[in-house]
């Protein structure tokens, strides 16, 4: 977990919460900025060995205009507290059958490892 990004998120949440008239925007911003709810995913379609449709610049992940929606699997019933320096270990299990009549499936698990 990048401490600078946490601080940036707290500032952004504070702006939004003030606009939304949250009772204590500063406290709510700290809680929200120091938590994780899910993992953001951007679709990348592999049509064949040479043709790909990327919704983010691959592999560095920079922004790219796209009509594709970000996929956000929620990973826990309540946000999980994190702090700068923590590590989030994520395991992705994707099954893409070679038969087009069988659907792909995926499973994502994650653990926060505190420092």
PDB file of C-alpha atoms in Angstrom:
ATOM      1  CA  UNK A   1       0.000   0.000   0.000  1.00  0.00           C
ATOM      2  CA  UNK A   2       1.549   3.261  -1.160  1.00  0.00           C
ATOM      3  CA  UNK A   3       1.470   5.821   1.703  1.00  0.00           C
ATOM      4  CA  UNK A   4       1.512   8.764  -0.751  1.00  0.00           C
ATOM      5  CA  UNK A   5      -1.500   7.367  -2.577  1.00  0.00           C
ATOM      6  CA  UNK A   6      -3.315   6.887   0.753  1.00  0.00           C
ATOM      7  CA  UNK A   7      -2.689  10.563   1.582  1.00  0.00           C
ATOM      8  CA  UNK A   8      -3.913  11.619  -1.882  1.00  0.00           C
ATOM      9  CA  UNK A   9      -7.047   9.491  -1.445  1.00  0.00           C
ATOM     10  CA  UNK A  10      -7.752  11.015   1.973  1.00  0.00           C
ATOM     11  CA  UNK A  11      -7.592  14.505   0.440  1.00  0.00           C
ATOM     12  CA  UNK A  12      -9.946  13.506  -2.419  1.00  0.00           C
ATOM     13  CA  UNK A  13     -12.401  11.802  -0.058  1.00  0.00           C
ATOM     14  CA  UNK A  14     -12.363  14.908   2.159  1.00  0.00           C
ATOM     15  CA  UNK A  15     -13.354  17.115  -0.805  1.00  0.00           C
ATOM     16  CA  UNK A  16     -16.179  14.748  -1.758  1.00  0.00           C
ATOM     17  CA  UNK A  17     -17.442  14.296   1.797  1.00  0.00           C
ATOM     18  CA  UNK A  18     -17.518  18.078   2.355  1.00  0.00           C
ATOM     19  CA  UNK A  19     -19.560  18.486  -0.845  1.00  0.00           C
ATOM     20  CA  UNK A  20     -21.858  15.699   0.327  1.00  0.00           C
ATOM     21  CA  UNK A  21     -22.239  17.316   3.736  1.00  0.00           C
ATOM     22  CA  UNK A  22     -20.940  14.355   5.713  1.00  0.00           C
ATOM     23  CA  UNK A  23     -21.079  15.166   9.458  1.00  0.00           C
ATOM     24  CA  UNK A  24     -17.306  14.787  10.081  1.00  0.00           C
ATOM     25  CA  UNK A  25     -15.633  14.762   6.650  1.00  0.00           C
ATOM     26  CA  UNK A  26     -12.076  14.717   8.002  1.00  0.00           C
ATOM     27  CA  UNK A  27     -12.614  11.619  10.161  1.00  0.00           C
ATOM     28  CA  UNK A  28     -14.623   9.838   7.457  1.00  0.00           C
ATOM     29  CA  UNK A  29     -11.883  10.649   4.912  1.00  0.00           C
ATOM     30  CA  UNK A  30      -9.188   9.059   7.082  1.00  0.00           C
ATOM     31  CA  UNK A  31     -11.228   5.867   7.528  1.00  0.00           C
ATOM     32  CA  UNK A  32     -12.121   5.637   3.818  1.00  0.00           C
ATOM     33  CA  UNK A  33      -8.619   6.502   2.631  1.00  0.00           C
ATOM     34  CA  UNK A  34      -7.086   3.810   4.827  1.00  0.00           C
ATOM     35  CA  UNK A  35      -9.291   0.954   3.637  1.00  0.00           C
ATOM     36  CA  UNK A  36      -9.699  -1.395   0.708  1.00  0.00           C
ATOM     37  CA  UNK A  37     -12.965  -2.860  -0.576  1.00  0.00           C
ATOM     38  CA  UNK A  38     -12.006  -4.612  -3.775  1.00  0.00           C
ATOM     39  CA  UNK A  39      -9.642  -4.928  -6.694  1.00  0.00           C
ATOM     40  CA  UNK A  40     -10.082  -2.808  -9.839  1.00  0.00           C
ATOM     41  CA  UNK A  41      -9.720  -4.765 -13.089  1.00  0.00           C
ATOM     42  CA  UNK A  42      -9.648  -3.531 -16.673  1.00  0.00           C
ATOM     43  CA  UNK A  43     -10.687  -5.914 -19.459  1.00  0.00           C
ATOM     44  CA  UNK A  44      -8.078  -7.069 -21.969  1.00  0.00           C
ATOM     45  CA  UNK A  45      -9.431  -9.205 -24.786  1.00  0.00           C
ATOM     46  CA  UNK A  46      -7.055 -11.658 -26.454  1.00  0.00           C
ATOM     47  CA  UNK A  47      -8.657 -12.313 -29.824  1.00  0.00           C
ATOM     48  CA  UNK A  48      -5.741 -14.322 -31.178  1.00  0.00           C
ATOM     49  CA  UNK A  49      -1.936 -14.366 -30.911  1.00  0.00           C
ATOM     50  CA  UNK A  50      -1.628 -10.995 -32.683  1.00  0.00           C
ATOM     51  CA  UNK A  51      -4.833  -9.077 -31.889  1.00  0.00           C
ATOM     52  CA  UNK A  52      -5.641  -7.643 -28.449  1.00  0.00           C
ATOM     53  CA  UNK A  53      -8.150  -5.067 -27.229  1.00  0.00           C
ATOM     54  CA  UNK A  54      -6.750  -3.263 -24.176  1.00  0.00           C
ATOM     55  CA  UNK A  55      -8.766  -0.928 -21.967  1.00  0.00           C
ATOM     56  CA  UNK A  56      -5.584   0.189 -20.154  1.00  0.00           C
ATOM     57  CA  UNK A  57      -2.069   0.611 -21.510  1.00  0.00           C
ATOM     58  CA  UNK A  58      -0.489  -2.790 -21.052  1.00  0.00           C
ATOM     59  CA  UNK A  59       1.694  -3.723 -19.168  1.00  0.00           C
ATOM     60  CA  UNK A  60       2.300  -0.417 -17.331  1.00  0.00           C
ATOM     61  CA  UNK A  61      -1.421   0.215 -16.671  1.00  0.00           C
ATOM     62  CA  UNK A  62      -1.696   3.874 -17.751  1.00  0.00           C
ATOM     63  CA  UNK A  63      -5.073   5.443 -18.550  1.00  0.00           C
ATOM     64  CA  UNK A  64      -6.568   4.857 -21.979  1.00  0.00           C
ATOM     65  CA  UNK A  65      -9.914   6.074 -23.300  1.00  0.00           C
ATOM     66  CA  UNK A  66     -12.365   3.225 -23.586  1.00  0.00           C
ATOM     67  CA  UNK A  67     -16.074   2.540 -23.424  1.00  0.00           C
ATOM     68  CA  UNK A  68     -15.356  -0.613 -21.413  1.00  0.00           C
ATOM     69  CA  UNK A  69     -16.353  -0.437 -17.767  1.00  0.00           C
ATOM     70  CA  UNK A  70     -13.865  -1.091 -14.985  1.00  0.00           C
ATOM     71  CA  UNK A  71     -14.662  -4.357 -13.219  1.00  0.00           C
ATOM     72  CA  UNK A  72     -14.634  -4.003  -9.425  1.00  0.00           C
ATOM     73  CA  UNK A  73     -15.097  -7.273  -7.542  1.00  0.00           C
ATOM     74  CA  UNK A  74     -15.915  -6.445  -3.922  1.00  0.00           C
ATOM     75  CA  UNK A  75     -13.590  -8.566  -1.800  1.00  0.00           C
ATOM     76  CA  UNK A  76     -15.162  -8.310   1.679  1.00  0.00           C
ATOM     77  CA  UNK A  77     -18.553  -7.452   3.215  1.00  0.00           C
ATOM     78  CA  UNK A  78     -16.977  -4.400   4.914  1.00  0.00           C
ATOM     79  CA  UNK A  79     -13.916  -2.340   3.877  1.00  0.00           C
ATOM     80  CA  UNK A  80     -10.671  -3.710   5.332  1.00  0.00           C
ATOM     81  CA  UNK A  81      -8.330  -1.292   7.148  1.00  0.00           C
ATOM     82  CA  UNK A  82      -4.878  -0.789   5.616  1.00  0.00           C
ATOM     83  CA  UNK A  83      -1.984   1.603   6.124  1.00  0.00           C
ATOM     84  CA  UNK A  84       0.983   2.776   4.107  1.00  0.00           C
ATOM     85  CA  UNK A  85       3.542  -0.001   3.821  1.00  0.00           C
ATOM     86  CA  UNK A  86       1.030  -2.845   4.115  1.00  0.00           C
ATOM     87  CA  UNK A  87       1.075  -5.464   1.376  1.00  0.00           C
ATOM     88  CA  UNK A  88      -1.996  -6.914  -0.305  1.00  0.00           C
ATOM     89  CA  UNK A  89      -1.327 -10.435  -1.575  1.00  0.00           C
ATOM     90  CA  UNK A  90      -3.728 -11.321  -4.375  1.00  0.00           C
ATOM     91  CA  UNK A  91      -4.223 -14.716  -6.031  1.00  0.00           C
ATOM     92  CA  UNK A  92      -6.028 -14.838  -9.392  1.00  0.00           C
ATOM     93  CA  UNK A  93      -7.343 -18.167 -10.652  1.00  0.00           C
ATOM     94  CA  UNK A  94      -8.644 -17.833 -14.230  1.00  0.00           C
ATOM     95  CA  UNK A  95      -9.973 -20.738 -16.238  1.00  0.00           C
ATOM     96  CA  UNK A  96     -10.402 -20.066 -19.943  1.00  0.00           C
ATOM     97  CA  UNK A  97     -11.599 -23.251 -21.679  1.00  0.00           C
ATOM     98  CA  UNK A  98     -10.532 -23.811 -25.265  1.00  0.00           C
ATOM     99  CA  UNK A  99     -14.135 -24.662 -26.184  1.00  0.00           C
ATOM    100  CA  UNK A 100     -16.117 -21.535 -27.041  1.00  0.00           C
ATOM    101  CA  UNK A 101     -19.337 -23.078 -25.686  1.00  0.00           C
ATOM    102  CA  UNK A 102     -17.912 -23.285 -22.162  1.00  0.00           C
ATOM    103  CA  UNK A 103     -17.783 -20.072 -20.091  1.00  0.00           C
ATOM    104  CA  UNK A 104     -14.626 -18.709 -18.550  1.00  0.00           C
ATOM    105  CA  UNK A 105     -14.494 -18.535 -14.770  1.00  0.00           C
ATOM    106  CA  UNK A 106     -12.374 -16.768 -12.225  1.00  0.00           C
ATOM    107  CA  UNK A 107     -11.713 -16.669  -8.510  1.00  0.00           C
ATOM    108  CA  UNK A 108      -9.861 -13.871  -6.736  1.00  0.00           C
ATOM    109  CA  UNK A 109      -8.649 -14.038  -3.139  1.00  0.00           C
ATOM    110  CA  UNK A 110      -6.646 -11.445  -1.226  1.00  0.00           C
ATOM    111  CA  UNK A 111      -5.015 -10.970   2.165  1.00  0.00           C
ATOM    112  CA  UNK A 112      -3.718  -7.787   3.757  1.00  0.00           C
ATOM    113  CA  UNK A 113      -0.287  -8.332   5.262  1.00  0.00           C
ATOM    114  CA  UNK A 114       0.496  -5.618   7.835  1.00  0.00           C
ATOM    115  CA  UNK A 115       3.947  -4.252   8.466  1.00  0.00           C
TER     116      UNK A 115
END
